[in-house]
Amino acid sequence: MKDSYIVAQGNNLVEARHNNPLSARELKIVLTMVSMIQPTDEDFKDYRISIKEFSEMLGLTGSTKYTELKEITKNLMSKSIEIPQDDGGWLFVNWISSAEYKKGEGIIALSFSPKLKPYLLQLKQYTSYRLSNILSLSSSYSIRLYELLRKWSFLDKWESSVEEIREKLGAVTKSYLLYGNFKNKILLPAIKEVNEQTDLSISFKEIKKGRSVERIEFTIRQAPEKEGKILEKIKKSEPEQPKKQTENEDIRKRLNVLAKDYSFNHIYFTEMYEGALFIWSDDAEKELSMLIHYVNEEEGVKNPLGFIKIKLQEYGELYQEGLPVTFADLKPSQRRTGRAEKIPEWFKNRNEPKEVTKGIDSNIAEERQKLLDELGIEDDK
C-alpha cells in the first residue's frame, strides 16, 4: 500500500451523517479508493485493489481470506450515508455501485456511486490528509473523528452538539444515547487512538446545560513531530510524490515569491492553504496574496507566520457566521494614519509558529513584481 496517497473529500462529504455506518475495514477500503482519484479526473473509474493489498490492509490471513473479502465487499455495497446539502436539503447515497473480483488477475474492482461525483471529483472546497494517517486506526469512530477534526484543524477548534457528533461518527445504537456510554466507549478511545496514531493532537471539554453535557469543544493541534515521522516513513517506502502536491507546490512557490523576509514551509503552507480554500474556494490564492501584501507593508507585524494564522482563524469564524470576508478590506495602517499597527495582547500571547526563513533570493525580485502586477496589487516598498 502506498502510504503517500492523499485522501481528498468535499467538505459536505466529510460532514455526512453515518446512520448506516461502515466498519473500520469497509471505511479503509473506501478511503483507499478515494486516494486513487486524481485531481484532474473528470469521471469515476473502476478502482482496482490487489487481493494482497486488501489482505495486508485488513489483516486477513489464510485460505479463508477470499471468503471474507467477498463478504466485506457485499456488505460494503449496502452501506449508505446522508450528505447535507447547501440549500438545507439532504442526499442519501450508497458508497459503492458495483464490486467485481477478477480471479485470474488477483484484484477487486470497485466503483463509486455516480451521485458521489460532486464530493470526490474536481474539488474546490475539500479536506485532505495522507492515507497513512488512518490505515493504522482500528476503529471506524477514530477514523471519522480524525476526518472531522482534520477539516477544522485550520481553526484549531471544533464545537458541535453531542447528538451531531454521534451521527457523524456513526455511533447510532440506542446504548450510545446515554452520554456516559458514548464518552467512555466511543469518544475517549477514539481521541486516544487519534493522538497516538495520526498527525493531530486533540483534547476536548464538555459544555453543559444544567447537569447534562449538551456540546463538546475540541482543541486541535497539528503535531509536526508526528508528521515528521510519517513523512520519513513515506520517504523511505515510496519515492512517488503524493497527488495534489505538485499543483499545490506551485502555489506555495508563487506565494513565497511574494513574501518578504519569511517563507512558508510545506507543513505550514498545507494548513494555511486548506483554510483559505475552505473560505474562498477558487479565490484562495488571490486572497492569500492580498494578505501577504498587507503583512509585507504593515510595520506592526513582527511575526508574519503567526499573524497570517490568526487572520485566517478570524476570517474562518466570520465565514461560518455567514459574513462576506475578503483580505481586500485590510489596509496597512501607515497608509491611513502614518503609524504602525498596534498588536493586541491576545495576539501576542498566542502560541505561534516560530519558523521564519530570512532573506529572499535576489533572482526572484522580478518574478515577485510580475505576480503583483497580475494580481493588481500596488507595491509600496
GROMACS .gro file of N, CA and C in nm, residues 101-189:
model
  267
  101TYR      N    1  -1.472  -0.923  -0.842
  101TYR     CA    2  -1.348  -0.995  -0.813
  101TYR      C    3  -1.297  -1.059  -0.940
  102LYS      N    4  -1.178  -1.019  -0.986
  102LYS     CA    5  -1.120  -1.073  -1.107
  102LYS      C    6  -1.019  -1.180  -1.067
  103LYS      N    7  -1.063  -1.304  -1.067
  103LYS     CA    8  -0.985  -1.414  -1.013
  103LYS      C    9  -0.850  -1.431  -1.080
  104GLY      N   10  -0.850  -1.429  -1.213
  104GLY     CA   11  -0.725  -1.451  -1.284
  104GLY      C   12  -0.623  -1.342  -1.263
  105GLU      N   13  -0.669  -1.220  -1.226
  105GLU     CA   14  -0.579  -1.106  -1.207
  105GLU      C   15  -0.547  -1.082  -1.061
  106GLY      N   16  -0.622  -1.144  -0.972
  106GLY     CA   17  -0.597  -1.127  -0.829
  106GLY      C   18  -0.630  -0.988  -0.778
  107ILE      N   19  -0.735  -0.927  -0.833
  107ILE     CA   20  -0.774  -0.793  -0.790
  107ILE      C   21  -0.925  -0.785  -0.767
  108ILE      N   22  -0.965  -0.682  -0.695
  108ILE     CA   23  -1.107  -0.647  -0.681
  108ILE      C   24  -1.124  -0.509  -0.743
  109ALA      N   25  -1.222  -0.496  -0.833
  109ALA     CA   26  -1.252  -0.368  -0.898
  109ALA      C   27  -1.380  -0.313  -0.838
  110LEU      N   28  -1.371  -0.191  -0.786
  110LEU     CA   29  -1.485  -0.128  -0.718
  110LEU      C   30  -1.520   0.003  -0.788
  111SER      N   31  -1.650   0.035  -0.787
  111SER     CA   32  -1.696   0.159  -0.850
  111SER      C   33  -1.778   0.241  -0.750
  112PHE      N   34  -1.752   0.372  -0.747
  112PHE     CA   35  -1.830   0.461  -0.663
  112PHE      C   36  -1.968   0.488  -0.724
  113SER      N   37  -2.066   0.516  -0.641
  113SER     CA   38  -2.197   0.558  -0.689
  113SER      C   39  -2.183   0.693  -0.760
  114PRO      N   40  -2.244   0.708  -0.878
  114PRO     CA   41  -2.232   0.832  -0.955
  114PRO      C   42  -2.271   0.958  -0.879
  115LYS      N   43  -2.364   0.946  -0.785
  115LYS     CA   44  -2.411   1.062  -0.709
  115LYS      C   45  -2.301   1.123  -0.621
  116LEU      N   46  -2.192   1.049  -0.605
  116LEU     CA   47  -2.081   1.099  -0.522
  116LEU      C   48  -1.984   1.188  -0.601
  117LYS      N   49  -2.005   1.202  -0.730
  117LYS     CA   50  -1.912   1.279  -0.814
  117LYS      C   51  -1.886   1.421  -0.762
  118PRO      N   52  -1.989   1.497  -0.722
  118PRO     CA   53  -1.961   1.634  -0.676
  118PRO      C   54  -1.875   1.641  -0.551
  119TYR      N   55  -1.864   1.529  -0.479
  119TYR     CA   56  -1.795   1.529  -0.350
  119TYR      C   57  -1.656   1.466  -0.356
  120LEU      N   58  -1.621   1.414  -0.476
  120LEU     CA   59  -1.492   1.347  -0.490
  120LEU      C   60  -1.414   1.390  -0.615
  121LEU      N   61  -1.479   1.455  -0.709
  121LEU     CA   62  -1.414   1.494  -0.835
  121LEU      C   63  -1.410   1.646  -0.852
  122GLN      N   64  -1.297   1.696  -0.909
  122GLN     CA   65  -1.283   1.837  -0.942
  122GLN      C   66  -1.320   1.925  -0.823
  123LEU      N   67  -1.260   1.897  -0.708
  123LEU     CA   68  -1.299   1.961  -0.583
  123LEU      C   69  -1.246   2.103  -0.571
  124LYS      N   70  -1.328   2.190  -0.515
  124LYS     CA   71  -1.288   2.328  -0.487
  124LYS      C   72  -1.273   2.351  -0.337
  125GLN      N   73  -1.366   2.301  -0.259
  125GLN     CA   74  -1.359   2.311  -0.113
  125GLN      C   75  -1.353   2.170  -0.057
  126TYR      N   76  -1.242   2.135   0.000
  126TYR     CA   77  -1.223   1.996   0.040
  126TYR      C   78  -1.133   1.984   0.162
  127THR      N   79  -1.135   1.865   0.220
  127THR     CA   80  -1.046   1.829   0.330
  127THR      C   81  -0.954   1.719   0.280
  128SER      N   82  -0.825   1.730   0.307
  128SER     CA   83  -0.732   1.628   0.258
  128SER      C   84  -0.637   1.587   0.369
  129TYR      N   85  -0.587   1.464   0.358
  129TYR     CA   86  -0.489   1.411   0.453
  129TYR      C   87  -0.423   1.290   0.390
  130ARG      N   88  -0.311   1.248   0.447
  130ARG     CA   89  -0.241   1.130   0.397
  130ARG      C   90  -0.314   1.004   0.439
  131LEU      N   91  -0.329   0.912   0.346
  131LEU     CA   92  -0.396   0.786   0.374
  131LEU      C   93  -0.330   0.714   0.490
  132SER      N   94  -0.200   0.729   0.504
  132SER     CA   95  -0.126   0.659   0.610
  132SER      C   96  -0.175   0.695   0.749
  133ASN      N   97  -0.238   0.812   0.764
  133ASN     CA   98  -0.286   0.853   0.895
  133ASN      C   99  -0.400   0.766   0.947
  134ILE      N  100  -0.478   0.707   0.858
  134ILE     CA  101  -0.595   0.632   0.904
  134ILE      C  102  -0.579   0.479   0.892
  135LEU      N  103  -0.479   0.434   0.818
  135LEU     CA  104  -0.465   0.289   0.798
  135LEU      C  105  -0.432   0.215   0.926
  136SER      N  106  -0.368   0.283   1.022
  136SER     CA  107  -0.332   0.217   1.146
  136SER      C  108  -0.440   0.230   1.254
  137LEU      N  109  -0.548   0.302   1.225
  137LEU     CA  110  -0.656   0.318   1.322
  137LEU      C  111  -0.746   0.195   1.321
  138SER      N  112  -0.779   0.145   1.437
  138SER     CA  113  -0.852   0.018   1.447
  138SER      C  114  -1.003   0.037   1.453
  139SER      N  115  -1.049   0.160   1.473
  139SER     CA  116  -1.192   0.185   1.491
  139SER      C  117  -1.243   0.281   1.386
  140SER      N  118  -1.362   0.256   1.335
  140SER     CA  119  -1.424   0.348   1.240
  140SER      C  120  -1.453   0.482   1.307
  141TYR      N  121  -1.482   0.479   1.437
  141TYR     CA  122  -1.507   0.603   1.510
  141TYR      C  123  -1.381   0.691   1.512
  142SER      N  124  -1.266   0.627   1.529
  142SER     CA  125  -1.139   0.701   1.528
  142SER      C  126  -1.115   0.764   1.391
  143ILE      N  127  -1.143   0.689   1.286
  143ILE     CA  128  -1.123   0.740   1.150
  143ILE      C  129  -1.213   0.860   1.124
  144ARG      N  130  -1.341   0.847   1.160
  144ARG     CA  131  -1.435   0.956   1.137
  144ARG      C  132  -1.401   1.078   1.222
  145LEU      N  133  -1.359   1.057   1.346
  145LEU     CA  134  -1.321   1.169   1.430
  145LEU      C  135  -1.200   1.241   1.371
  146TYR      N  136  -1.104   1.165   1.322
  146TYR     CA  137  -0.987   1.225   1.260
  146TYR      C  138  -1.027   1.311   1.140
  147GLU      N  139  -1.116   1.259   1.054
  147GLU     CA  140  -1.158   1.334   0.936
  147GLU      C  141  -1.226   1.465   0.974
  148LEU      N  142  -1.316   1.459   1.071
  148LEU     CA  143  -1.389   1.579   1.112
  148LEU      C  144  -1.294   1.683   1.171
  149LEU      N  145  -1.202   1.638   1.256
  149LEU     CA  146  -1.110   1.732   1.318
  149LEU      C  147  -1.008   1.784   1.217
  150ARG      N  148  -0.972   1.701   1.121
  150ARG     CA  149  -0.880   1.746   1.015
  150ARG      C  150  -0.942   1.860   0.936
  151LYS      N  151  -1.074   1.851   0.915
  151LYS     CA  152  -1.143   1.957   0.842
  151LYS      C  153  -1.132   2.091   0.914
  152TRP      N  154  -1.144   2.088   1.047
  152TRP     CA  155  -1.146   2.211   1.125
  152TRP      C  156  -1.010   2.247   1.185
  153SER      N  157  -0.905   2.176   1.147
  153SER     CA  158  -0.775   2.197   1.210
  153SER      C  159  -0.720   2.337   1.185
  154PHE      N  160  -0.759   2.402   1.075
  154PHE     CA  161  -0.705   2.535   1.048
  154PHE      C  162  -0.759   2.638   1.146
  155LEU      N  163  -0.872   2.607   1.213
  155LEU     CA  164  -0.927   2.695   1.315
  155LEU      C  165  -0.878   2.660   1.455
  156ASP      N  166  -0.810   2.548   1.468
  156ASP     CA  167  -0.758   2.498   1.596
  156ASP      C  168  -0.868   2.452   1.691
  157LYS      N  169  -0.994   2.451   1.645
  157LYS     CA  170  -1.101   2.405   1.734
  157LYS      C  171  -1.223   2.364   1.652
  158TRP      N  172  -1.308   2.284   1.714
  158TRP     CA  173  -1.436   2.246   1.654
  158TRP      C  174  -1.533   2.221   1.767
  159GLU      N  175  -1.649   2.281   1.757
  159GLU     CA  176  -1.753   2.262   1.858
  159GLU      C  177  -1.880   2.210   1.792
  160SER      N  178  -1.943   2.112   1.854
  160SER     CA  179  -2.065   2.054   1.798
  160SER      C  180  -2.148   1.994   1.910
  161SER      N  181  -2.278   1.974   1.881
  161SER     CA  182  -2.364   1.909   1.979
  161SER      C  183  -2.327   1.761   1.989
  162VAL      N  184  -2.354   1.702   2.104
  162VAL     CA  185  -2.326   1.561   2.124
  162VAL      C  186  -2.404   1.477   2.022
  163GLU      N  187  -2.528   1.517   1.996
  163GLU     CA  188  -2.612   1.442   1.902
  163GLU      C  189  -2.551   1.440   1.762
  164GLU      N  190  -2.505   1.556   1.714
  164GLU     CA  191  -2.445   1.563   1.581
  164GLU      C  192  -2.316   1.483   1.573
  165ILE      N  193  -2.236   1.488   1.679
  165ILE     CA  194  -2.111   1.412   1.679
  165ILE      C  195  -2.140   1.263   1.671
  166ARG      N  196  -2.238   1.216   1.746
  166ARG     CA  197  -2.275   1.073   1.741
  166ARG      C  198  -2.314   1.033   1.599
  167GLU      N  199  -2.397   1.116   1.534
  167GLU     CA  200  -2.445   1.082   1.400
  167GLU      C  201  -2.331   1.082   1.299
  168LYS      N  202  -2.241   1.177   1.311
  168LYS     CA  203  -2.131   1.186   1.214
  168LYS      C  204  -2.027   1.076   1.235
  169LEU      N  205  -2.011   1.031   1.360
  169LEU     CA  206  -1.919   0.921   1.386
  169LEU      C  207  -1.982   0.786   1.352
  170GLY      N  208  -2.114   0.780   1.345
  170GLY     CA  209  -2.183   0.653   1.321
  170GLY      C  210  -2.212   0.576   1.448
  171ALA      N  211  -2.209   0.643   1.563
  171ALA     CA  212  -2.240   0.578   1.692
  171ALA      C  213  -2.390   0.592   1.717
  172VAL      N  214  -2.469   0.512   1.643
  172VAL     CA  215  -2.613   0.535   1.637
  172VAL      C  216  -2.696   0.432   1.712
  173THR      N  217  -2.633   0.334   1.777
  173THR     CA  218  -2.710   0.235   1.852
  173THR      C  219  -2.768   0.299   1.978
  174LYS      N  220  -2.877   0.242   2.029
  174LYS     CA  221  -2.950   0.302   2.140
  174LYS      C  222  -2.863   0.318   2.265
  175SER      N  223  -2.772   0.226   2.288
  175SER     CA  224  -2.691   0.233   2.410
  175SER      C  225  -2.605   0.358   2.414
  176TYR      N  226  -2.571   0.414   2.296
  176TYR     CA  227  -2.486   0.533   2.293
  176TYR      C  228  -2.564   0.663   2.308
  177LEU      N  229  -2.698   0.652   2.323
  177LEU     CA  230  -2.777   0.770   2.354
  177LEU      C  231  -2.745   0.821   2.494
  178LEU      N  232  -2.699   0.730   2.580
  178LEU     CA  233  -2.652   0.768   2.713
  178LEU      C  234  -2.511   0.827   2.698
  179TYR      N  235  -2.495   0.952   2.740
  179TYR     CA  236  -2.368   1.020   2.717
  179TYR      C  237  -2.251   0.946   2.782
  180GLY      N  238  -2.273   0.889   2.901
  180GLY     CA  239  -2.165   0.817   2.968
  180GLY      C  240  -2.113   0.703   2.885
  181ASN      N  241  -2.205   0.627   2.822
  181ASN     CA  242  -2.164   0.516   2.735
  181ASN      C  243  -2.090   0.568   2.613
  182PHE      N  244  -2.144   0.673   2.552
  182PHE     CA  245  -2.080   0.730   2.433
  182PHE      C  246  -1.940   0.781   2.464
  183LYS      N  247  -1.927   0.852   2.575
  183LYS     CA  248  -1.798   0.908   2.613
  183LYS      C  249  -1.695   0.800   2.639
  184ASN      N  250  -1.731   0.700   2.721
  184ASN     CA  251  -1.634   0.600   2.766
  184ASN      C  252  -1.602   0.494   2.660
  185LYS      N  253  -1.700   0.460   2.577
  185LYS     CA  254  -1.680   0.352   2.480
  185LYS      C  255  -1.644   0.400   2.340
  186ILE      N  256  -1.680   0.525   2.307
  186ILE     CA  257  -1.656   0.577   2.172
  186ILE      C  258  -1.556   0.693   2.174
  187LEU      N  259  -1.592   0.800   2.245
  187LEU     CA  260  -1.518   0.924   2.235
  187LEU      C  261  -1.376   0.914   2.291
  188LEU      N  262  -1.362   0.868   2.414
  188LEU     CA  263  -1.228   0.863   2.476
  188LEU      C  264  -1.134   0.768   2.403
  189PRO      N  265  -1.178   0.646   2.366
  189PRO     CA  266  -1.088   0.558   2.290
  189PRO      C  267  -1.049   0.617   2.154
   0.00000   0.00000   0.00000
